[in-house]
Short mmCIF file of C-alpha atoms in Angstrom, two decimals:
data_model
loop_
_atom_site.label_atom_id
_atom_site.label_comp_id
_atom_site.label_asym_id
_atom_site.label_seq_id
_atom_site.Cartn_x
_atom_site.Cartn_y
_atom_site.Cartn_z
CA TYR A 26 47.13 -25.37 38.79
CA CYS A 27 47.23 -26.54 42.40
CA ALA A 28 50.94 -27.26 42.08
CA ASP A 29 51.60 -23.73 40.80
CA ASN A 30 49.29 -22.16 43.40
CA PRO A 31 49.90 -24.05 46.63
CA GLY A 32 47.59 -23.19 49.49
CA LEU A 33 44.86 -21.60 47.32
CA PHE A 34 42.60 -24.67 47.42
CA LYS A 35 42.36 -27.46 49.96
CA ASN A 36 42.51 -30.14 47.26
CA ALA A 37 42.29 -30.64 43.49
CA ASP A 38 38.58 -31.50 43.63
CA THR A 39 37.78 -27.91 44.56
CA ALA A 40 39.75 -26.60 41.58
CA TYR A 41 38.13 -29.21 39.31
CA VAL A 42 34.62 -28.12 40.26
CA LEU A 43 35.56 -24.46 39.90
CA ALA A 44 37.00 -25.05 36.43
CA TYR A 45 33.71 -26.51 35.20
CA SER A 46 31.76 -23.76 36.93
CA VAL A 47 33.80 -21.13 35.10
CA ILE A 48 33.07 -22.78 31.73
CA LEU A 49 29.35 -22.90 32.53
CA LEU A 50 29.27 -19.31 33.74
CA ASN A 51 31.12 -18.07 30.66
CA THR A 52 28.60 -19.76 28.36
CA ASP A 53 25.63 -18.71 30.47
CA ALA A 54 26.63 -15.06 30.74
CA HIS A 55 27.49 -14.45 27.08
CA ASN A 56 25.17 -16.73 25.10
CA PRO A 57 21.91 -14.90 24.27
CA MET A 58 20.09 -18.23 23.81
CA VAL A 59 20.47 -19.03 27.51
CA TRP A 60 17.75 -17.59 29.72
CA PRO A 61 17.33 -16.91 32.60
CA LYS A 62 20.91 -16.02 33.53
CA MET A 63 22.92 -17.53 36.38
CA THR A 64 23.06 -15.20 39.39
CA LYS A 65 26.06 -14.62 41.66
CA SER A 66 24.46 -16.64 44.44
CA ASP A 67 23.81 -19.49 41.97
CA PHE A 68 27.50 -19.51 41.06
CA VAL A 69 28.59 -19.58 44.69
CA ARG A 70 26.12 -22.36 45.48
CA MET A 71 27.36 -24.39 42.51
CA ASN A 72 30.84 -24.53 44.04
CA ALA A 73 29.67 -25.47 47.52
CA VAL A 74 30.71 -28.88 48.89
CA ASN A 75 29.80 -30.76 52.04
CA ASP A 76 32.97 -29.77 53.88
CA ALA A 77 33.01 -25.97 54.27
CA GLU A 78 36.78 -25.97 54.73
CA GLU A 79 37.28 -27.43 51.25
CA CYS A 80 35.21 -24.72 49.51
CA ALA A 81 36.79 -21.85 47.67
CA SER A 82 36.27 -18.62 49.56
CA THR A 83 33.10 -16.68 48.82
CA GLU A 84 35.14 -13.53 48.10
CA LEU A 85 37.17 -15.36 45.44
CA LEU A 86 34.06 -16.83 43.80
CA GLU A 87 32.31 -13.44 43.69
CA GLU A 88 35.43 -11.85 42.19
CA ILE A 89 35.59 -14.54 39.49
CA TYR A 90 31.85 -14.10 38.76
CA ASP A 91 32.14 -10.32 38.32
CA SER A 92 35.20 -10.69 36.10
CA ILE A 93 33.62 -13.24 33.72
CA VAL A 94 30.28 -11.43 33.47
CA LYS A 95 32.11 -8.21 32.66
CA GLU A 96 34.39 -9.74 30.01
CA GLU A 97 33.92 -13.00 28.15
CA ILE A 98 36.74 -15.54 28.10
CA LYS A 99 37.47 -16.25 24.42
CA MET A 100 40.14 -17.18 21.95
CA LYS A 101 41.98 -14.36 20.18
CA ASP A 102 40.46 -15.31 16.80
CA ASP A 103 36.97 -14.78 18.21
CA VAL A 104 37.53 -11.12 19.11
CA ALA A 105 37.06 -9.83 15.56
CA LYS A 106 33.87 -11.84 15.06
CA SER A 107 32.29 -10.72 18.30
CA SER A 108 31.93 -7.08 17.34
CA ARG A 109 29.91 -8.01 14.25
CA GLN A 110 27.71 -10.42 16.17
CA LYS A 111 27.11 -8.29 19.24
CA GLN A 112 24.14 -6.33 17.96
CA GLU A 113 22.52 -9.41 16.43
CA GLY A 114 23.07 -11.28 19.67
CA GLU A 115 21.36 -8.57 21.69
CA GLU A 116 18.35 -8.69 19.40
CA ARG A 117 18.34 -12.47 19.48
CA GLY A 118 18.61 -12.50 23.24
CA GLY A 119 15.70 -10.11 23.48
CA LEU A 120 13.54 -12.35 21.34
CA VAL A 121 14.51 -15.41 23.34
CA GLY A 122 13.51 -13.54 26.47
CA ILE A 123 10.12 -12.78 24.97
CA LEU A 124 9.61 -16.41 23.97
CA ASN A 125 10.52 -17.55 27.45
CA LEU A 126 7.67 -15.47 28.79
CA ALA A 127 5.38 -17.88 27.00
CA LEU A 128 6.72 -20.87 28.89
CA PRO A 129 4.42 -22.17 31.66
CA LYS A 130 5.12 -20.95 35.17
CA GLN A 131 4.86 -23.31 38.09
CA LYS A 132 1.84 -21.56 39.49
CA SER A 133 -0.09 -21.55 36.22
CA SER A 134 -0.68 -24.38 33.76
CA THR A 135 -1.86 -22.20 30.86
CA ASP A 136 -1.12 -18.76 29.51
CA THR A 137 -3.68 -16.10 30.22
CA LYS A 138 -5.00 -13.86 27.49
CA SER A 139 -3.18 -10.81 28.83
CA GLU A 140 0.13 -12.68 28.93
CA SER A 141 -0.33 -13.81 25.34
CA GLU A 142 -1.08 -10.26 24.21
CA ALA A 143 2.01 -8.97 26.02
CA ILE A 144 4.19 -11.58 24.34
CA VAL A 145 2.85 -10.70 20.90
CA LYS A 146 3.31 -6.94 21.42
CA GLN A 147 6.86 -7.27 22.69
CA THR A 148 7.79 -9.61 19.85
CA GLN A 149 6.37 -7.15 17.32
CA ALA A 150 8.44 -4.36 18.89
CA ILE A 151 11.64 -6.38 18.46
CA PHE A 152 10.94 -7.04 14.80
CA ARG A 153 10.10 -3.36 14.17
CA ASN A 154 13.40 -2.33 15.77
CA GLN A 155 15.25 -4.66 13.41
CA GLY A 156 13.99 -2.63 10.46
CA VAL A 157 14.58 -4.23 7.07
CA LYS A 158 17.40 -6.47 8.32
CA ARG A 159 16.87 -10.18 7.87
CA GLY A 160 16.18 -11.77 11.24
CA VAL A 161 16.95 -15.21 12.58
CA PHE A 162 14.39 -18.03 12.30
CA TYR A 163 14.11 -20.07 15.48
CA THR A 164 12.79 -23.61 15.75
CA SER A 165 11.44 -24.70 19.11
CA ASN A 166 10.10 -27.98 20.44
CA ARG A 167 8.23 -26.24 23.24
CA ILE A 168 4.53 -26.48 22.48
CA GLU A 169 3.70 -23.58 24.80
CA LEU A 170 5.33 -21.13 22.40
CA VAL A 171 2.79 -21.96 19.70
CA ARG A 172 -0.34 -20.93 21.60
CA PRO A 173 0.12 -17.12 21.41
CA MET A 174 0.79 -17.43 17.67
CA VAL A 175 -2.34 -19.52 17.09
CA GLU A 176 -4.40 -17.11 19.19
CA ALA A 177 -3.16 -14.27 17.00
CA VAL A 178 -3.67 -15.86 13.57
CA GLY A 179 -6.23 -18.66 14.11
CA TRP A 180 -9.41 -16.66 13.57
CA PRO A 181 -8.09 -14.74 10.53
CA LEU A 182 -6.96 -18.05 9.02
CA LEU A 183 -10.39 -19.59 9.55
CA ALA A 184 -11.97 -16.56 7.90
CA ALA A 185 -9.56 -16.80 4.96
CA PHE A 186 -10.29 -20.50 4.41
CA SER A 187 -14.04 -19.93 4.70
CA VAL A 188 -14.13 -16.99 2.27
CA THR A 189 -12.03 -18.93 -0.25
CA MET A 190 -14.39 -21.91 -0.02
CA GLU A 191 -17.45 -19.72 -0.47
CA GLU A 192 -16.22 -17.64 -3.39
CA GLY A 193 -14.91 -20.15 -5.90
CA GLU A 194 -14.20 -23.71 -6.99
CA ASN A 195 -10.52 -23.46 -7.83
CA LYS A 196 -9.32 -27.01 -7.06
CA PRO A 197 -5.78 -26.12 -5.89
CA ARG A 198 -7.19 -23.46 -3.57
CA VAL A 199 -9.84 -25.83 -2.23
CA ALA A 200 -7.12 -28.42 -1.56
CA LEU A 201 -5.08 -25.82 0.34
CA CYS A 202 -8.14 -24.83 2.36
CA MET A 203 -8.73 -28.46 3.31
CA GLU A 204 -5.11 -28.75 4.44
CA GLY A 205 -5.63 -25.57 6.45
CA PHE A 206 -8.75 -26.94 8.13
CA LYS A 207 -6.99 -30.19 9.03
CA ALA A 208 -3.95 -28.37 10.42
CA GLY A 209 -6.12 -25.93 12.35
CA ILE A 210 -8.18 -28.70 13.91
CA HIS A 211 -5.06 -30.67 14.82
CA ILE A 212 -3.13 -27.83 16.41
CA THR A 213 -6.09 -26.45 18.37
CA GLN A 214 -6.77 -29.95 19.70
CA VAL A 215 -3.14 -30.35 20.81
CA LEU A 216 -3.16 -26.92 22.47
CA GLY A 217 -6.53 -27.49 24.15
CA MET A 218 -8.10 -24.46 22.40
CA ASP A 219 -11.62 -25.91 22.38
CA THR A 220 -13.52 -22.85 21.15
CA MET A 221 -11.34 -22.42 18.08
CA ARG A 222 -11.27 -26.18 17.41
CA TYR A 223 -15.07 -26.27 17.53
CA ALA A 224 -15.25 -23.33 15.11
CA PHE A 225 -12.93 -25.02 12.60
CA LEU A 226 -14.88 -28.28 12.79
CA THR A 227 -18.35 -26.78 12.51
CA SER A 228 -17.22 -24.65 9.57
CA LEU A 229 -15.93 -27.77 7.82
CA VAL A 230 -19.22 -29.55 8.51
CA ARG A 231 -21.15 -26.60 7.07
CA PHE A 232 -19.13 -26.74 3.85
CA THR A 233 -20.26 -30.32 3.16
CA PHE A 234 -23.63 -28.86 2.05
CA LEU A 235 -25.34 -32.18 2.81
CA HIS A 236 -28.25 -30.11 4.12
CA ALA A 237 -28.68 -28.61 0.64
CA PRO A 238 -27.84 -31.24 -2.02
CA LYS A 239 -29.12 -28.99 -4.81
CA GLU A 240 -26.30 -26.55 -4.08
CA MET A 241 -23.55 -29.16 -3.76
CA ARG A 242 -20.39 -28.80 -5.82
CA SER A 243 -17.10 -30.69 -6.04
CA LYS A 244 -15.61 -28.47 -3.30
CA ASN A 245 -18.34 -29.64 -0.91
CA VAL A 246 -17.47 -33.25 -1.68
CA GLU A 247 -13.86 -32.45 -0.73
CA ALA A 248 -15.06 -30.98 2.56
CA LEU A 249 -16.96 -34.20 3.28
CA ARG A 250 -13.95 -36.28 2.29
CA THR A 251 -11.77 -34.27 4.70
CA LEU A 252 -14.30 -34.63 7.51
CA LEU A 253 -14.48 -38.41 7.12
CA ALA A 254 -10.68 -38.59 6.98
CA LEU A 255 -10.50 -36.71 10.29
CA CYS A 256 -12.74 -39.36 11.86
CA ASP A 257 -10.00 -41.84 11.01
CA THR A 258 -6.86 -39.80 11.75
CA GLU A 259 -7.99 -37.31 14.43
CA PRO A 260 -10.92 -38.95 16.28
CA ASP A 261 -9.94 -37.30 19.57
CA SER A 262 -10.40 -33.89 17.95
CA LEU A 263 -14.12 -34.41 17.32
CA GLN A 264 -15.29 -34.58 20.96
CA ASP A 265 -18.31 -32.26 21.19
CA THR A 266 -18.86 -32.29 17.40
CA TRP A 267 -19.61 -36.00 17.05
CA ASN A 268 -23.30 -35.16 16.79
CA ALA A 269 -22.71 -32.92 13.75
CA VAL A 270 -20.37 -35.47 12.15
CA LEU A 271 -22.80 -38.36 12.60
CA GLU A 272 -25.61 -36.19 11.24
CA CYS A 273 -23.50 -35.77 8.10
CA VAL A 274 -23.08 -39.55 7.78
CA SER A 275 -26.82 -40.04 8.31
CA ARG A 276 -27.67 -37.37 5.77
CA LEU A 277 -25.23 -38.87 3.25
CA GLU A 278 -26.89 -42.27 3.59
CA PHE A 279 -30.32 -40.68 3.16
CA ILE A 280 -29.29 -38.86 -0.02
CA MET A 281 -27.71 -41.94 -1.59
CA SER A 282 -30.56 -44.29 -0.61
CA THR A 283 -33.29 -41.95 -1.87
CA PRO A 284 -33.23 -41.65 -5.69
CA ALA A 285 -35.55 -38.64 -5.64
CA ILE A 286 -33.05 -36.76 -3.46
CA SER A 287 -29.85 -37.92 -5.17
CA ALA A 288 -31.33 -36.79 -8.49
CA THR A 289 -31.36 -33.19 -7.21
CA VAL A 290 -27.61 -33.09 -6.44
CA MET A 291 -25.93 -30.19 -8.29
CA LEU A 292 -29.25 -29.14 -9.78
CA GLY A 293 -28.72 -27.01 -12.88
CA SER A 294 -25.15 -28.17 -13.55
CA ASN A 295 -24.00 -30.11 -16.60
CA GLN A 296 -24.52 -33.86 -16.51
CA ILE A 297 -20.81 -34.75 -16.49
CA SER A 298 -20.10 -32.67 -13.39
CA LYS A 299 -23.25 -33.95 -11.71
CA ASP A 300 -22.39 -37.60 -12.38
CA ALA A 301 -18.87 -37.07 -11.04
CA VAL A 302 -20.16 -35.60 -7.77
CA VAL A 303 -22.79 -38.33 -7.33
CA GLN A 304 -20.16 -41.00 -7.93
CA SER A 305 -17.86 -39.40 -5.36
CA LEU A 306 -20.69 -39.29 -2.82
CA LYS A 307 -21.45 -42.95 -3.50
CA GLU A 308 -17.82 -43.85 -2.82
CA LEU A 309 -17.76 -41.84 0.41
CA ALA A 310 -21.01 -43.47 1.56
CA GLY A 311 -19.23 -46.83 1.33
CA LYS A 312 -16.06 -47.69 3.21
CA PRO A 313 -15.12 -44.14 4.42
CA ALA A 314 -18.50 -43.67 6.11
CA GLU A 315 -18.49 -47.22 7.47
CA GLN A 316 -15.04 -46.70 8.99
CA VAL A 317 -16.47 -43.96 11.21
CA PHE A 318 -18.34 -46.68 13.08
CA VAL A 319 -15.73 -49.44 12.80
CA ASN A 320 -13.06 -47.15 14.27
CA SER A 321 -15.18 -46.50 17.36
CA VAL A 322 -13.29 -49.36 19.02
CA LYS A 323 -10.17 -47.15 18.99
CA LEU A 324 -11.80 -44.33 20.96
CA PRO A 325 -10.83 -43.88 24.63
CA SER A 326 -13.42 -44.53 27.33
CA ASP A 327 -14.78 -40.98 27.69
CA SER A 328 -14.90 -40.44 23.93
CA ILE A 329 -16.80 -43.67 23.25
CA VAL A 330 -19.54 -42.61 25.66
CA GLU A 331 -19.76 -39.25 23.82
CA PHE A 332 -19.93 -41.17 20.53
CA PHE A 333 -22.84 -43.33 21.71
CA ASN A 334 -24.59 -40.26 23.11
CA ALA A 335 -24.26 -38.46 19.79
CA LEU A 336 -25.43 -41.45 17.74
CA CYS A 337 -28.46 -41.90 20.01
CA GLY A 338 -29.28 -38.23 19.43
CA VAL A 339 -29.04 -38.62 15.65
CA SER A 340 -31.11 -41.81 15.79
CA ALA A 341 -33.80 -40.05 17.84
CA GLU A 342 -33.96 -37.34 15.17
CA GLU A 343 -34.29 -39.98 12.42
CA LEU A 344 -37.15 -41.65 14.30
CA ARG A 345 -39.01 -38.32 14.40
CA GLN A 346 -38.85 -37.97 10.61
CA THR A 347 -41.69 -38.92 8.28
CA PRO A 348 -41.23 -41.67 7.34
CA ALA A 349 -39.04 -42.67 10.27
CA ARG A 350 -35.53 -43.96 9.52
CA VAL A 351 -33.57 -46.64 11.37
CA PHE A 352 -30.09 -46.13 9.85
CA SER A 353 -28.50 -44.86 13.07
CA LEU A 354 -30.46 -47.34 15.19
CA GLN A 355 -28.92 -50.12 13.10
CA LYS A 356 -25.47 -48.57 13.55
CA LEU A 357 -26.03 -48.47 17.32
CA VAL A 358 -26.44 -52.23 17.32
CA GLU A 359 -23.32 -52.66 15.17
CA ILE A 360 -21.02 -50.47 17.24
CA SER A 361 -22.37 -52.09 20.40
CA TYR A 362 -21.07 -55.38 19.03
CA TYR A 363 -17.72 -53.77 18.21
CA ASN A 364 -17.37 -52.31 21.71
CA MET A 365 -18.80 -55.22 23.71
CA ALA A 366 -15.32 -56.18 24.95
CA ARG A 367 -14.83 -52.93 26.87
CA ILE A 368 -14.56 -53.19 30.63
CA ARG A 369 -17.87 -53.41 32.49
CA MET A 370 -17.47 -49.97 34.04
CA VAL A 371 -17.36 -48.36 30.60
CA TRP A 372 -20.03 -50.64 29.16
CA ALA A 373 -22.35 -49.73 32.04
CA ARG A 374 -22.05 -46.04 31.09
CA ILE A 375 -22.72 -46.93 27.45
CA TRP A 376 -25.75 -49.03 28.37
CA SER A 377 -27.27 -46.28 30.49
CA VAL A 378 -27.40 -44.24 27.26
CA LEU A 379 -28.57 -47.10 25.04
CA ALA A 380 -31.29 -48.36 27.39
CA ASN A 381 -33.19 -45.07 27.42
CA HIS A 382 -32.95 -44.79 23.65
CA PHE A 383 -34.21 -48.33 23.05
CA ILE A 384 -37.12 -47.72 25.43
CA SER A 385 -38.00 -44.61 23.43
CA ALA A 386 -37.60 -46.39 20.08
CA GLY A 387 -39.55 -49.42 21.33
CA SER A 388 -42.42 -47.09 22.25
CA HIS A 389 -42.56 -45.55 18.74
CA HIS A 390 -46.04 -44.88 17.37
CA ASP A 391 -45.17 -46.81 14.21
CA GLU A 392 -45.49 -50.45 15.23
CA LYS A 393 -42.95 -51.62 12.64
CA ILE A 394 -40.32 -49.25 14.02
CA ALA A 395 -41.08 -50.33 17.58
CA MET A 396 -40.76 -53.99 16.60
CA TYR A 397 -37.45 -53.30 14.88
CA ALA A 398 -36.13 -51.57 18.00
CA ILE A 399 -37.24 -54.43 20.28
CA ASP A 400 -35.69 -57.02 17.99
CA SER A 401 -32.45 -55.00 17.98
CA LEU A 402 -32.58 -54.93 21.78
CA ARG A 403 -33.04 -58.71 21.76
CA GLN A 404 -29.95 -59.15 19.58
CA LEU A 405 -27.85 -57.03 21.92
CA SER A 406 -29.14 -58.83 25.00
CA MET A 407 -28.41 -62.23 23.49
CA LYS A 408 -24.90 -61.12 22.62
CA TYR A 409 -24.26 -59.82 26.11
CA LEU A 410 -25.58 -62.99 27.74
CA GLU A 411 -22.69 -64.81 26.06
CA ARG A 412 -20.37 -63.10 28.55
CA ALA A 413 -19.95 -64.88 31.86
CA GLU A 414 -21.30 -62.97 34.86
CA LEU A 415 -19.53 -63.28 38.18
CA THR A 416 -21.34 -63.80 41.48
CA ASN A 417 -22.99 -60.69 42.97
CA PHE A 418 -22.89 -58.79 39.67
CA THR A 419 -26.23 -57.51 38.37
CA PHE A 420 -25.49 -56.18 34.91
CA GLN A 421 -27.56 -58.87 33.16
CA ASN A 422 -30.53 -57.56 35.10
CA ASP A 423 -29.78 -54.03 33.86
CA ILE A 424 -29.51 -55.27 30.26
CA LEU A 425 -33.00 -56.80 30.38
CA LYS A 426 -34.74 -53.97 32.26
CA PRO A 427 -35.82 -52.11 29.08
CA PHE A 428 -38.03 -55.12 28.23
CA VAL A 429 -39.70 -54.73 31.64
CA VAL A 430 -40.45 -51.05 31.03
CA LEU A 431 -41.73 -51.71 27.51
CA ILE A 432 -44.10 -54.58 28.36
CA ARG A 433 -45.57 -52.59 31.24
CA ASN A 434 -46.17 -49.45 29.16
CA SER A 435 -47.08 -50.81 25.73
CA ARG A 436 -50.70 -50.69 24.59
CA SER A 437 -49.97 -52.83 21.54
CA GLU A 438 -50.81 -56.52 21.78
CA THR A 439 -48.27 -57.24 19.04
CA ILE A 440 -45.47 -55.49 20.94
CA ARG A 441 -46.25 -57.23 24.24
CA SER A 442 -46.40 -60.59 22.50
CA LEU A 443 -43.07 -59.88 20.77
CA ILE A 444 -41.41 -59.06 24.09
CA VAL A 445 -42.57 -62.35 25.62
CA ASP A 446 -41.31 -64.20 22.53
CA CYS A 447 -37.92 -62.47 22.82
CA ILE A 448 -37.54 -63.55 26.45
CA VAL A 449 -38.63 -67.09 25.62
CA GLN A 450 -36.00 -67.27 22.90
CA MET A 451 -33.31 -66.02 25.30
CA ILE A 452 -34.24 -68.65 27.88
CA LYS A 453 -34.13 -71.47 25.33
CA SER A 454 -30.76 -70.48 23.86
CA LYS A 455 -28.94 -68.93 26.86
CA VAL A 456 -30.50 -70.57 29.92
CA GLY A 457 -27.11 -71.73 31.20
CA SER A 458 -25.70 -68.18 31.07
CA ILE A 459 -28.53 -66.33 32.81
CA LYS A 460 -27.79 -65.34 36.42
CA SER A 461 -28.90 -61.91 37.67
CA GLY A 462 -31.01 -61.66 34.51
CA TRP A 463 -33.60 -64.02 36.03
CA ARG A 464 -34.93 -61.14 38.10
CA SER A 465 -35.92 -59.16 34.99
CA VAL A 466 -37.19 -62.33 33.31
CA PHE A 467 -39.66 -62.95 36.16
CA MET A 468 -40.66 -59.27 36.21
CA ILE A 469 -41.51 -59.52 32.49
CA PHE A 470 -43.55 -62.69 33.04
CA THR A 471 -45.26 -61.04 36.04
CA ALA A 472 -46.36 -58.17 33.79
CA ALA A 473 -47.54 -60.72 31.20
CA ALA A 474 -49.66 -62.46 33.88
CA ASP A 475 -51.78 -59.29 34.15
CA ASP A 476 -52.32 -59.10 30.39
CA GLU A 477 -55.86 -59.20 29.03
CA VAL A 478 -54.80 -61.27 26.01
CA GLU A 479 -54.99 -64.96 26.90
CA SER A 480 -52.37 -66.06 24.36
CA ILE A 481 -49.78 -63.77 25.98
CA VAL A 482 -50.63 -65.08 29.46
CA GLU A 483 -50.42 -68.70 28.30
CA SER A 484 -47.10 -68.24 26.48
CA ALA A 485 -45.52 -66.57 29.50
CA PHE A 486 -46.84 -69.18 31.95
CA GLU A 487 -45.66 -72.13 29.86
CA ASN A 488 -42.12 -70.82 30.07
CA VAL A 489 -42.31 -70.03 33.78
CA GLU A 490 -43.49 -73.61 34.32
CA GLN A 491 -40.62 -74.99 32.24
CA VAL A 492 -38.04 -72.89 34.10
CA ILE A 493 -39.27 -74.03 37.52
CA LEU A 494 -39.48 -77.71 36.58
CA GLU A 495 -36.20 -77.90 34.66
CA HIS A 496 -33.98 -75.10 35.99
CA PHE A 497 -35.13 -74.54 39.57
CA ASP A 498 -31.60 -74.70 40.96
CA GLN A 499 -30.59 -71.69 38.84
CA VAL A 500 -33.34 -69.43 40.20
CA VAL A 501 -33.44 -70.56 43.82
CA GLY A 502 -30.85 -68.00 44.90
CA ASP A 503 -31.42 -64.23 44.87
CA CYS A 504 -34.35 -64.49 42.45
CA PHE A 505 -36.50 -66.97 44.39
CA MET A 506 -38.90 -64.33 45.74
CA ASP A 507 -39.29 -62.86 42.24
CA CYS A 508 -40.26 -66.35 41.07
CA VAL A 509 -42.81 -66.73 43.89
CA ASN A 510 -44.34 -63.30 43.23
CA CYS A 511 -44.63 -64.18 39.55
CA LEU A 512 -46.52 -67.41 40.34
CA ILE A 513 -48.84 -65.56 42.74
CA ARG A 514 -49.68 -63.11 39.95
CA PHE A 515 -50.44 -66.00 37.57
CA ALA A 516 -52.61 -67.58 40.27
CA ASN A 517 -54.62 -64.34 40.36
CA ASN A 518 -54.86 -63.85 36.57
CA LYS A 519 -58.28 -62.99 35.14
CA THR A 520 -58.09 -64.77 31.79
CA SER A 521 -57.63 -68.48 32.58
CA HIS A 522 -58.72 -70.55 35.61
CA ARG A 523 -56.61 -73.44 34.32
CA ILE A 524 -53.46 -71.32 34.56
CA SER A 525 -54.45 -70.17 38.06
CA LEU A 526 -54.69 -73.78 39.27
CA LYS A 527 -51.38 -74.70 37.62
CA ALA A 528 -49.69 -71.69 39.23
CA ILE A 529 -50.89 -72.80 42.69
CA ALA A 530 -49.54 -76.28 42.00
CA LEU A 531 -46.17 -74.81 41.01
CA LEU A 532 -46.06 -72.84 44.25
CA ARG A 533 -46.38 -76.11 46.15
CA ILE A 534 -43.61 -77.64 44.04
CA CYS A 535 -41.38 -74.64 44.84
CA GLU A 536 -42.10 -75.15 48.55
CA ASP A 537 -41.16 -78.83 48.36
CA ARG A 538 -38.03 -78.20 46.29
CA LEU A 539 -36.91 -75.48 48.67
CA ALA A 540 -37.43 -77.77 51.65
CA GLU A 541 -35.19 -80.36 50.00
#
């Protein structure tokens, strides 16, 4: 080209760039799938190079732009086809333009309601203008295009699934409804449509009918099966509904562990159907329900804190029942074991939730429940003490603080004695691991020194004496003053003069050891 047109371009590079620009412009201007269109200034800028003298003239570029936009460059065989495709292309281009409106703009991360409504209305207008002609189906990998569609059909779909579930027990229809619920929950989670996701999930929970076992049918078992499956496949979707989900698991365990309740399932139905439903519930109460707790280790940091919060709430509700239940309290201990390896920052957030719940459970009016809670707290504390604590960390102290609160507030001699026994057991088995935890240990023994029951005072003092005589080097650091205050309190105790004298003697030993 340069040889045939000498002097038109400074060098071949300019012609080379222009040739590609012409191809791009031709495709851009006449392909309805491309949007937005290249402007004249874009075309001129595309052909710009560093050296202004080597650029094609602006007048030439503008002339080429106008010519190509006006008339497409095409092979002769394509002319006949173009007339048939023109109208379809215009309609297609219009639809593509509408869909592009749904794409996120730089200044806004999500579509507003008004924008979504505008997109839907304009799309409907295009389809109405097409009449009865068969349109073109477009597949897109842009997630933003889905949101207006889900906003338009999501609520009617939820209503359709719900009505179908309420009105009959047709198994194929129930199966389709369950697929619909799963798909709805998944897509609303992906799109961040929290209100609709919550509605789908709570509707599914309601259809389990675990709150009314007499009315349960096979369709309700399928709803429960779907819910438990979601806990495994879509745990991130549950978020603010963990409380409702864990209530279902708790209720399922209650039904299956209480013969008088399980006997009422499907009341009034034939025995074969009833047995089938009870057997299905028994299966779901096994591994599927257990996996809800086992899979907690897969939850991200924020979600695991929500999970613990929800389970503490369900456990608190169980403890208020008559008789009180400890199913969820037991599960709290189990999932704490599963999640013990999480980083300390996350575990600290988890423990702030657990500590308050164990204090509440350990203060339960039923002494057996309180003892169970304290023993569970002991198990967790022992497990945590197996982890090495670095210098200047104080999380061991935080772990043991609930014992301090409980021994100070409990009016039960049995509970106070149990707390002292728990701490004694920890010292005997984990004395080499205790660091910042010594502070709480001495605070517990200080509270025991004020007890009116001599056996509690004696048990606590014997262990303080043993710690000072055998492990003084471990407590001489940050916890030395706590140790001294504890001995002073024993010296002033009102139940045993013998212990008072021994405490004074230990204070002198501490003074001598410190001087050394």
